[in-house]
Coordinates of C-alpha atoms and ligand atoms in Angstrom, one line a residue:
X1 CA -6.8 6.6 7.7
X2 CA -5.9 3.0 6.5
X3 CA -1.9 2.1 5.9
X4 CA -0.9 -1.1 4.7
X5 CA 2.7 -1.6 4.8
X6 CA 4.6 -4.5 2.6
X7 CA 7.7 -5.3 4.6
X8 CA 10.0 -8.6 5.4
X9 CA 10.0 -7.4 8.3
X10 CA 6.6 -6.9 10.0
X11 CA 7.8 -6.8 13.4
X12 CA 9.8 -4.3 13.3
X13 CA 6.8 -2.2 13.1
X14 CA 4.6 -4.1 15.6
X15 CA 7.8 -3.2 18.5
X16 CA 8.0 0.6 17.3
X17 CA 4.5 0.6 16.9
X18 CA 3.0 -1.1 20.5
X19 CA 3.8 2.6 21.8
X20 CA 3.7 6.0 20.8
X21 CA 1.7 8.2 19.0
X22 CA 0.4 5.6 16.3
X23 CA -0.4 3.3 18.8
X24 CA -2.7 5.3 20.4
X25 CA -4.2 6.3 17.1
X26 CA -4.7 2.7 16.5
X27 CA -6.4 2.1 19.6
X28 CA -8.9 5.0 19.8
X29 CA -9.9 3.8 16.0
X30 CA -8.6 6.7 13.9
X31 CA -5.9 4.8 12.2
X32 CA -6.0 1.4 10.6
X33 CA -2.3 -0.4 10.4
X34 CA -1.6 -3.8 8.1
X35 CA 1.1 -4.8 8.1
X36 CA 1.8 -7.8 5.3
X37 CA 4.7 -10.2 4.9
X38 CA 5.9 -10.1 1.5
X39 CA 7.8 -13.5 2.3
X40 CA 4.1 -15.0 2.3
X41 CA 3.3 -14.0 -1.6
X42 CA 6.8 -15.6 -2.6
X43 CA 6.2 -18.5 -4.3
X44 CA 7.7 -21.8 -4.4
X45 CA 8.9 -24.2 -1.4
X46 CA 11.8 -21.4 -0.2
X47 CA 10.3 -18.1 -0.9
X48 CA 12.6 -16.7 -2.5
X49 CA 11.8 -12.7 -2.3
X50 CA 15.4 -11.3 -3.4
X51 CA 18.0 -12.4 -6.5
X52 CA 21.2 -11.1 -7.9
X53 CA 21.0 -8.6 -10.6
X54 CA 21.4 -8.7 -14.5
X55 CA 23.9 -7.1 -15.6
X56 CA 26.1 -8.1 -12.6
X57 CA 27.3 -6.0 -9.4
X58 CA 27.3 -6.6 -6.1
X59 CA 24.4 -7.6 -3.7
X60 CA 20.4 -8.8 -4.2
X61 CA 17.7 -7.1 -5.8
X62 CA 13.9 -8.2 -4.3
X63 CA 12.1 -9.7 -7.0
X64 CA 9.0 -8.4 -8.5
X65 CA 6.6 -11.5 -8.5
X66 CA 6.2 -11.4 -4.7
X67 CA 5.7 -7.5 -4.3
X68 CA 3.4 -7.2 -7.1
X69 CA 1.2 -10.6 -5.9
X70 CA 1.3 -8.7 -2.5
X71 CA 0.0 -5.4 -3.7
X72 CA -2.8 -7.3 -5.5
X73 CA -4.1 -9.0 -2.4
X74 CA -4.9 -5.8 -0.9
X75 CA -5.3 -3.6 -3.5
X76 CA -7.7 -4.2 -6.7
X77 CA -5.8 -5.1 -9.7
X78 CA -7.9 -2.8 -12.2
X79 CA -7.3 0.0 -9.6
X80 CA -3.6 -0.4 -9.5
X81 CA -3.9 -0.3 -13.2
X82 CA -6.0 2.5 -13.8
X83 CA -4.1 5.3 -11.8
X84 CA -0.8 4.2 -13.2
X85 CA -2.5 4.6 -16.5
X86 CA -4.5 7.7 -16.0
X87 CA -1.9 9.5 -13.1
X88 CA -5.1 10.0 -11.0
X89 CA -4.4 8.4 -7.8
X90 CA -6.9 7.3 -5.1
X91 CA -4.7 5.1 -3.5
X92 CA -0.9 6.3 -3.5
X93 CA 1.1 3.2 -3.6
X94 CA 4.7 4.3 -2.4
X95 CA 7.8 3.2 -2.3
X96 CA 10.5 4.1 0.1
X97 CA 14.1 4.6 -1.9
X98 CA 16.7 6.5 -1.5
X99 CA 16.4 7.4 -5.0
X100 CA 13.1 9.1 -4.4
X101 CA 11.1 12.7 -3.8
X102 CA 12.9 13.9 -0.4
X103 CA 10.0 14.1 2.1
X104 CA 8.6 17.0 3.5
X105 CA 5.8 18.1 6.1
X106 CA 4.4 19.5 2.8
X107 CA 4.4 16.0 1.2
X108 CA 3.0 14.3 4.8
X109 CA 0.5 17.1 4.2
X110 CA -0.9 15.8 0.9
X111 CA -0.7 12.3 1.9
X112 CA -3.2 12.8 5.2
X113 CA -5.9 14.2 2.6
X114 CA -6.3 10.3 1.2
X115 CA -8.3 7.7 2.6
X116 CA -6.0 4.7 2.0
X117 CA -1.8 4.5 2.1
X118 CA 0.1 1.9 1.1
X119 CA 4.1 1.4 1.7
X120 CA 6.5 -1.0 -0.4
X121 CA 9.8 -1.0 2.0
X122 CA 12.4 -2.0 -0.1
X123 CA 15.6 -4.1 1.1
X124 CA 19.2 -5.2 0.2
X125 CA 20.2 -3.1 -3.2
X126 CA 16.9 -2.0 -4.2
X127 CA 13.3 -3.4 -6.2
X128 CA 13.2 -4.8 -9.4
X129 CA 11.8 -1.6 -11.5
X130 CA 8.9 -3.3 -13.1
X131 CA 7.3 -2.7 -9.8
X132 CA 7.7 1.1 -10.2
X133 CA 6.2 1.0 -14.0
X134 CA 3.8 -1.5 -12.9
X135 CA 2.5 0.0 -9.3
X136 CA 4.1 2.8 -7.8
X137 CA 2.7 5.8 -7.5
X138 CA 5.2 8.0 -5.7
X139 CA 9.0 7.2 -4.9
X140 CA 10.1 8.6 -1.4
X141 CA 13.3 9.1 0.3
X142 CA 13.9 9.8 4.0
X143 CA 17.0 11.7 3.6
X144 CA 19.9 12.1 1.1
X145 CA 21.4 9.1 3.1
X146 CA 20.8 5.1 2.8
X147 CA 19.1 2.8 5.3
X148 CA 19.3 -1.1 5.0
X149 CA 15.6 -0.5 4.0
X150 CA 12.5 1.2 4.0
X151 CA 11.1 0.4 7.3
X152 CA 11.9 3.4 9.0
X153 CA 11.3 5.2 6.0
X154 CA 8.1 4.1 6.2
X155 CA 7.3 5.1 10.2
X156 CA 8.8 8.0 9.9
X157 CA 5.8 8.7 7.3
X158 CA 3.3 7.3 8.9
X159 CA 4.1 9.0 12.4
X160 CA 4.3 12.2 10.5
X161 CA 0.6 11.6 8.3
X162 CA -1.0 10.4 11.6
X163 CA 0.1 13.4 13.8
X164 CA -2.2 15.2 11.2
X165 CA -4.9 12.8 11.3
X166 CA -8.2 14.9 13.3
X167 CA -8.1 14.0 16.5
X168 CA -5.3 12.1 17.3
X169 CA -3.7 15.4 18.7
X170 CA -5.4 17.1 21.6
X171 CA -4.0 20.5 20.8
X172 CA -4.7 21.3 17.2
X173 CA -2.5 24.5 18.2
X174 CA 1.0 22.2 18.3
X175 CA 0.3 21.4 14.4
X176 CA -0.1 24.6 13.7
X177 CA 3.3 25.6 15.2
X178 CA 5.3 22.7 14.4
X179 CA 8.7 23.2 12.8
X180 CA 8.0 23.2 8.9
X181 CA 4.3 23.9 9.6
X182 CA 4.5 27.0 8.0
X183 CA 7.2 26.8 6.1
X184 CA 10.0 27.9 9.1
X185 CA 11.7 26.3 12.0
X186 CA 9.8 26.5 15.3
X187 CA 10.6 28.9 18.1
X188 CA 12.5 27.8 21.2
X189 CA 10.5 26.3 23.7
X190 CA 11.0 26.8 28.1
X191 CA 9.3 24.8 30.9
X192 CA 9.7 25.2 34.6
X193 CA 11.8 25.9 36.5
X194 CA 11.8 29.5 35.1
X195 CA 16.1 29.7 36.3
X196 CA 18.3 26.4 35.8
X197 CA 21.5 26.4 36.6
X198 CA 21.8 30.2 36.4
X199 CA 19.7 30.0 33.2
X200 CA 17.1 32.0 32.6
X201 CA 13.7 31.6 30.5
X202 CA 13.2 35.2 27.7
X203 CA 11.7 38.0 29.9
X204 CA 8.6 38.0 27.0
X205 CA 7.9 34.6 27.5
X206 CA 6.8 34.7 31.4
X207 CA 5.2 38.4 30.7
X208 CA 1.6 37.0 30.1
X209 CA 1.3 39.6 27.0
X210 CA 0.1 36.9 24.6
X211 CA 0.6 39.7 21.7
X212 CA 4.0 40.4 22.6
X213 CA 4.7 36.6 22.8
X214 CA 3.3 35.5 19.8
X215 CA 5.6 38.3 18.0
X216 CA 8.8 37.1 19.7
X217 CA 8.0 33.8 18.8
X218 CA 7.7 34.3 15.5
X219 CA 10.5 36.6 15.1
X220 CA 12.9 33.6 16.5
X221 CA 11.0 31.3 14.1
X222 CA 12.3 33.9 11.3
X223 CA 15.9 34.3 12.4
X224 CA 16.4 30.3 13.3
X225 CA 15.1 29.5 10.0
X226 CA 17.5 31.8 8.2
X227 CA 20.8 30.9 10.6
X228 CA 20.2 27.0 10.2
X229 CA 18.1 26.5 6.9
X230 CA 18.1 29.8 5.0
X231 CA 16.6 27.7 2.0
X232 CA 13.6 27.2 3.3
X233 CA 12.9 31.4 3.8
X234 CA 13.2 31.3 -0.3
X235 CA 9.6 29.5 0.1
X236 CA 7.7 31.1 3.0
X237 CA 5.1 33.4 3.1
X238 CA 6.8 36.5 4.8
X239 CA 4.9 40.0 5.7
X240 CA 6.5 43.0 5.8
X241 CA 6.9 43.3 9.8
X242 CA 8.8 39.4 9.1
X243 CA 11.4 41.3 6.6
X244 CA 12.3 44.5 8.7
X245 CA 12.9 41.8 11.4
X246 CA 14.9 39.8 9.8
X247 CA 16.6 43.0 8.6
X248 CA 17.3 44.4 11.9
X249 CA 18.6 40.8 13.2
X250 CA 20.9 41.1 10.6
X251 CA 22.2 44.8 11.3
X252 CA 20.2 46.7 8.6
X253 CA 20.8 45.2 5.8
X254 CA 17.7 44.9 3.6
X255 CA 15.9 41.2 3.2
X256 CA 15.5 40.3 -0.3
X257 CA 16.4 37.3 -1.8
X258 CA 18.2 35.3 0.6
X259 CA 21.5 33.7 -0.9
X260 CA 21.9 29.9 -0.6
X261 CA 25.2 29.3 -0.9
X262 CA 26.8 31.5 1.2
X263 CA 27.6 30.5 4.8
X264 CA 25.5 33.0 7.2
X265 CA 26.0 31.8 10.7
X266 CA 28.9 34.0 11.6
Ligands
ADE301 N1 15.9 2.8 1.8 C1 17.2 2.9 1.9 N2 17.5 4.2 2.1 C2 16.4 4.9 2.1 C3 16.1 6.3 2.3 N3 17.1 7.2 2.5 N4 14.8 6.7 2.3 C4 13.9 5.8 2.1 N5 14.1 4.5 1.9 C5 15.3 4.0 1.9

Protein backbone atom coordinates (compact mmCIF):
# COMPACT_ATOMS: atom_id res chain seq x y z
CA UNK A 1 0.00 0.00 0.00
CA UNK A 2 1.38 3.34 -1.37
CA UNK A 3 -0.02 6.91 0.30
CA UNK A 4 0.96 10.06 -0.95
CA UNK A 5 -0.20 12.85 1.09
CA UNK A 6 -0.31 16.76 -0.28
CA UNK A 7 0.08 18.81 2.85
CA UNK A 8 1.88 22.39 3.86
CA UNK A 9 2.72 20.75 6.41
CA UNK A 10 4.85 17.60 5.81
CA UNK A 11 6.34 17.43 9.12
CA UNK A 12 3.63 17.10 10.92
CA UNK A 13 3.38 13.77 9.64
CA UNK A 14 7.10 12.84 9.74
CA UNK A 15 6.82 13.59 14.03
CA UNK A 16 3.36 11.52 14.31
CA UNK A 17 4.72 9.20 11.91
CA UNK A 18 8.65 8.29 13.31
CA UNK A 19 6.51 6.02 15.78
CA UNK A 20 3.64 3.96 15.99
CA UNK A 21 1.96 1.62 14.08
CA UNK A 22 2.72 3.27 10.52
CA UNK A 23 6.07 3.53 11.32
CA UNK A 24 6.61 0.14 11.68
CA UNK A 25 4.73 -0.64 8.62
CA UNK A 26 7.03 1.67 6.86
CA UNK A 27 10.02 0.01 7.96
CA UNK A 28 9.16 -3.73 7.47
CA UNK A 29 8.20 -2.50 3.69
CA UNK A 30 4.47 -2.99 3.71
CA UNK A 31 3.58 0.56 3.45
CA UNK A 32 4.95 3.26 1.20
CA UNK A 33 4.47 7.04 2.73
CA UNK A 34 5.16 10.52 0.44
CA UNK A 35 4.69 13.01 1.74
CA UNK A 36 4.73 16.26 -0.87
CA UNK A 37 4.94 19.97 -0.10
CA UNK A 38 2.30 21.71 -1.88
CA UNK A 39 4.27 25.12 -1.18
CA UNK A 40 6.87 23.52 -3.78
CA UNK A 41 4.28 23.45 -6.87
CA UNK A 42 3.21 27.14 -6.06
CA UNK A 43 4.46 29.15 -8.56
CA UNK A 44 6.02 32.43 -8.64
CA UNK A 45 8.92 34.07 -6.37
CA UNK A 46 6.51 33.82 -2.99
CA UNK A 47 4.41 30.75 -3.40
CA UNK A 48 1.53 31.82 -2.91
CA UNK A 49 -0.66 28.55 -2.10
CA UNK A 50 -3.85 30.41 -0.39
CA UNK A 51 -6.03 33.79 -1.49
CA UNK A 52 -9.13 35.46 -0.37
CA UNK A 53 -12.36 34.33 -1.78
CA UNK A 54 -14.77 35.87 -4.50
CA UNK A 55 -17.63 36.74 -3.41
CA UNK A 56 -16.13 38.14 -0.15
CA UNK A 57 -16.15 36.63 3.52
CA UNK A 58 -13.80 36.07 5.86
CA UNK A 59 -10.47 34.07 5.69
CA UNK A 60 -8.20 32.30 2.62
CA UNK A 61 -9.14 29.77 0.33
CA UNK A 62 -5.84 27.53 -1.05
CA UNK A 63 -5.66 27.97 -4.59
CA UNK A 64 -6.08 25.44 -7.20
CA UNK A 65 -2.93 25.96 -9.48
CA UNK A 66 -0.64 24.49 -6.81
CA UNK A 67 -2.77 21.44 -5.71
CA UNK A 68 -3.64 20.42 -9.10
CA UNK A 69 0.30 20.87 -10.39
CA UNK A 70 0.95 18.67 -7.31
CA UNK A 71 -1.39 15.92 -8.00
CA UNK A 72 0.01 15.83 -11.54
CA UNK A 73 3.56 15.18 -10.42
CA UNK A 74 2.61 12.10 -8.88
CA UNK A 75 -0.29 11.02 -10.44
CA UNK A 76 -0.70 10.68 -14.51
CA UNK A 77 -2.68 13.45 -15.92
CA UNK A 78 -4.78 11.18 -18.31
CA UNK A 79 -5.43 8.98 -15.19
CA UNK A 80 -6.76 11.68 -13.14
CA UNK A 81 -8.84 12.49 -16.09
CA UNK A 82 -10.21 9.30 -16.95
CA UNK A 83 -11.80 8.18 -13.50
CA UNK A 84 -13.26 11.55 -12.92
CA UNK A 85 -14.74 11.08 -16.26
CA UNK A 86 -15.70 7.44 -16.29
CA UNK A 87 -16.35 7.22 -12.05
CA UNK A 88 -14.07 4.08 -12.20
CA UNK A 89 -11.35 4.82 -9.75
CA UNK A 90 -7.88 3.03 -9.52
CA UNK A 91 -6.42 5.60 -7.62
CA UNK A 92 -8.89 7.36 -5.04
CA UNK A 93 -7.73 10.85 -4.79
CA UNK A 94 -9.31 12.24 -1.45
CA UNK A 95 -9.84 15.07 0.10
CA UNK A 96 -10.19 15.62 3.74
CA UNK A 97 -13.21 18.36 4.52
CA UNK A 98 -15.44 18.71 6.83
CA UNK A 99 -18.01 18.92 4.28
CA UNK A 100 -17.41 15.31 3.34
CA UNK A 101 -18.65 11.33 3.57
CA UNK A 102 -18.18 10.80 7.59
CA UNK A 103 -15.60 8.06 7.80
CA UNK A 104 -16.15 4.76 8.81
CA UNK A 105 -14.15 1.29 9.53
CA UNK A 106 -16.46 0.34 6.55
CA UNK A 107 -15.05 3.15 4.39
CA UNK A 108 -11.09 2.35 5.76
CA UNK A 109 -12.34 -1.08 4.65
CA UNK A 110 -12.79 -0.23 0.95
CA UNK A 111 -9.86 1.99 0.88
CA UNK A 112 -7.28 -0.98 2.01
CA UNK A 113 -8.56 -3.02 -1.15
CA UNK A 114 -6.51 -0.29 -3.58
CA UNK A 115 -3.04 -0.32 -4.39
CA UNK A 116 -2.38 3.44 -4.29
CA UNK A 117 -3.99 6.44 -1.85
CA UNK A 118 -3.64 9.69 -2.25
CA UNK A 119 -4.66 12.61 0.39
CA UNK A 120 -5.30 16.51 -0.41
CA UNK A 121 -5.34 18.11 3.30
CA UNK A 122 -6.98 21.10 2.98
CA UNK A 123 -6.18 24.39 5.13
CA UNK A 124 -7.54 27.83 6.33
CA UNK A 125 -11.44 28.05 4.87
CA UNK A 126 -11.34 25.31 2.54
CA UNK A 127 -9.98 24.41 -1.52
CA UNK A 128 -10.88 26.10 -4.35
CA UNK A 129 -13.74 23.58 -5.90
CA UNK A 130 -12.28 23.22 -9.24
CA UNK A 131 -10.06 20.84 -7.56
CA UNK A 132 -13.01 18.62 -6.51
CA UNK A 133 -14.54 18.75 -10.38
CA UNK A 134 -11.18 18.48 -11.56
CA UNK A 135 -9.48 15.59 -9.28
CA UNK A 136 -11.23 14.39 -6.32
CA UNK A 137 -12.51 11.31 -6.15
CA UNK A 138 -13.99 10.99 -2.62
CA UNK A 139 -14.65 13.94 -0.05
CA UNK A 140 -13.97 12.78 3.61
CA UNK A 141 -14.69 14.13 7.01
CA UNK A 142 -13.29 13.09 10.32
CA UNK A 143 -16.14 13.97 12.35
CA UNK A 144 -19.15 16.46 12.32
CA UNK A 145 -16.53 18.92 13.87
CA UNK A 146 -13.69 21.33 12.17
CA UNK A 147 -9.94 20.96 12.41
CA UNK A 148 -7.56 23.84 11.17
CA UNK A 149 -6.94 21.20 8.38
CA UNK A 150 -6.77 17.89 7.06
CA UNK A 151 -3.70 16.59 8.49
CA UNK A 152 -5.08 14.60 11.12
CA UNK A 153 -7.82 13.82 8.98
CA UNK A 154 -5.54 12.31 6.92
CA UNK A 155 -3.56 10.00 9.82
CA UNK A 156 -6.35 9.12 11.24
CA UNK A 157 -7.05 7.31 7.74
CA UNK A 158 -4.11 6.13 7.11
CA UNK A 159 -3.52 4.54 10.68
CA UNK A 160 -6.89 3.10 10.24
CA UNK A 161 -6.18 1.53 6.28
CA UNK A 162 -2.75 0.32 7.44
CA UNK A 163 -3.98 -1.56 10.68
CA UNK A 164 -5.72 -3.63 7.86
CA UNK A 165 -2.88 -3.87 5.65
CA UNK A 166 -1.72 -8.13 5.78
CA UNK A 167 0.75 -8.32 8.07
CA UNK A 168 1.31 -5.28 9.74
CA UNK A 169 -0.77 -6.85 12.69
CA UNK A 170 0.51 -9.99 14.35
CA UNK A 171 -2.95 -11.08 15.55
CA UNK A 172 -5.30 -11.04 12.63
CA UNK A 173 -7.82 -12.03 15.64
CA UNK A 174 -7.74 -8.09 17.10
CA UNK A 175 -9.10 -6.95 13.50
CA UNK A 176 -11.57 -9.21 13.60
CA UNK A 177 -12.86 -8.01 17.03
CA UNK A 178 -12.17 -4.42 16.78
CA UNK A 179 -14.96 -1.99 17.69
CA UNK A 180 -16.97 -1.36 14.37
CA UNK A 181 -15.44 -4.53 12.92
CA UNK A 182 -18.57 -6.02 12.70
CA UNK A 183 -20.76 -3.56 12.84
CA UNK A 184 -20.89 -3.24 17.05
CA UNK A 185 -18.82 -1.74 19.74
CA UNK A 186 -16.17 -4.17 21.20
CA UNK A 187 -16.54 -5.96 24.47
CA UNK A 188 -14.76 -4.83 27.61
CA UNK A 189 -11.38 -5.89 27.91
CA UNK A 190 -9.37 -7.08 31.66
CA UNK A 191 -5.60 -7.70 32.29
CA UNK A 192 -3.82 -8.73 35.39
CA UNK A 193 -4.11 -8.32 38.29
CA UNK A 194 -7.45 -10.35 38.20
CA UNK A 195 -8.63 -7.85 41.75
CA UNK A 196 -7.64 -3.99 41.69
CA UNK A 197 -8.55 -2.04 44.18
CA UNK A 198 -11.43 -4.33 45.35
CA UNK A 199 -12.30 -4.73 41.64
CA UNK A 200 -12.85 -7.71 40.15
CA UNK A 201 -12.42 -9.16 36.50
CA UNK A 202 -16.25 -11.21 35.10
CA UNK A 203 -16.18 -14.65 36.66
CA UNK A 204 -16.61 -15.95 32.59
CA UNK A 205 -13.66 -14.29 31.64
CA UNK A 206 -10.99 -16.20 33.97
CA UNK A 207 -13.20 -19.61 33.54
CA UNK A 208 -11.14 -20.94 30.57
CA UNK A 209 -14.55 -22.03 28.75
CA UNK A 210 -13.64 -20.41 25.49
CA UNK A 211 -17.40 -21.12 24.42
CA UNK A 212 -18.87 -19.50 27.29
CA UNK A 213 -16.46 -16.53 26.71
CA UNK A 214 -16.85 -15.91 23.38
CA UNK A 215 -20.85 -15.75 24.11
CA UNK A 216 -20.37 -13.19 26.95
CA UNK A 217 -18.32 -11.31 24.91
CA UNK A 218 -20.48 -10.87 22.31
CA UNK A 219 -23.49 -10.41 24.29
CA UNK A 220 -21.64 -7.15 25.99
CA UNK A 221 -20.67 -6.23 22.39
CA UNK A 222 -24.70 -6.28 21.77
CA UNK A 223 -25.85 -4.38 24.78
CA UNK A 224 -22.81 -1.66 24.65
CA UNK A 225 -23.67 -1.11 21.13
CA UNK A 226 -27.26 -0.48 21.84
CA UNK A 227 -26.70 1.74 25.42
CA UNK A 228 -24.04 4.07 23.61
CA UNK A 229 -24.73 3.86 19.68
CA UNK A 230 -28.12 2.15 19.26
CA UNK A 231 -27.80 3.45 15.50
CA UNK A 232 -25.35 1.36 14.56
CA UNK A 233 -27.62 -2.15 15.70
CA UNK A 234 -30.16 -0.75 12.75
CA UNK A 235 -27.16 -2.08 10.39
CA UNK A 236 -25.67 -5.21 11.95
CA UNK A 237 -26.04 -8.61 11.15
CA UNK A 238 -27.92 -9.96 14.35
CA UNK A 239 -28.97 -13.91 14.90
CA UNK A 240 -31.66 -14.92 16.73
CA UNK A 241 -29.64 -15.95 20.09
CA UNK A 242 -28.20 -11.81 19.55
CA UNK A 243 -32.13 -10.59 19.72
CA UNK A 244 -33.48 -12.73 22.85
CA UNK A 245 -30.31 -11.26 24.48
CA UNK A 246 -30.70 -8.16 23.83
CA UNK A 247 -34.36 -8.72 24.81
CA UNK A 248 -33.69 -10.14 28.11
CA UNK A 249 -30.98 -7.13 28.86
CA UNK A 250 -33.70 -5.03 28.37
CA UNK A 251 -36.41 -6.85 30.68
CA UNK A 252 -38.38 -8.76 27.97
CA UNK A 253 -39.32 -6.56 25.86
CA UNK A 254 -39.10 -7.85 22.23
CA UNK A 255 -35.99 -6.54 19.86
CA UNK A 256 -37.29 -5.23 16.72
CA UNK A 257 -36.53 -2.13 15.22
CA UNK A 258 -34.48 -0.27 17.55
CA UNK A 259 -35.69 3.51 17.87
CA UNK A 260 -33.14 6.26 17.25
CA UNK A 261 -34.33 9.09 18.79
CA UNK A 262 -35.24 8.10 21.95
CA UNK A 263 -32.78 8.26 24.84
CA UNK A 264 -32.16 4.48 26.17
CA UNK A 265 -29.47 4.59 28.77
CA UNK A 266 -31.72 4.93 31.81
N1 LIG B 1 -10.62 19.72 7.81
C1 LIG B 1 -11.22 20.52 8.69
N2 LIG B 1 -12.11 19.87 9.42
C2 LIG B 1 -12.09 18.59 9.00
C3 LIG B 1 -12.81 17.42 9.35
N3 LIG B 1 -13.73 17.41 10.30
N4 LIG B 1 -12.51 16.29 8.69
C4 LIG B 1 -11.60 16.28 7.70
N5 LIG B 1 -10.91 17.34 7.32
C5 LIG B 1 -11.14 18.50 7.96
Amino acid sequence: MRFDVLTLFPGLFESVFAESIVSRAINAGQVELHLHNIRDYAPGRHRVTDDTPFGGGGGMVMKVEPIMLALEAIVEADLIVEQKRSGEVQVPIILLTPVGEVFTQHMAQGLERYERLVFICGRYEGVDERIVDLAVTHEVSLGDFVLSGGEIAAMAIIEAVTRLVPGVLGDMRAIVDDSHARGLLEAPQYTRPAVYRGLTVPEVLVSGNHALVSRWRRKQALIRTWQRRPDLLANAELTEVDRNALAAHRGGSPVGEIPHDTDQRS
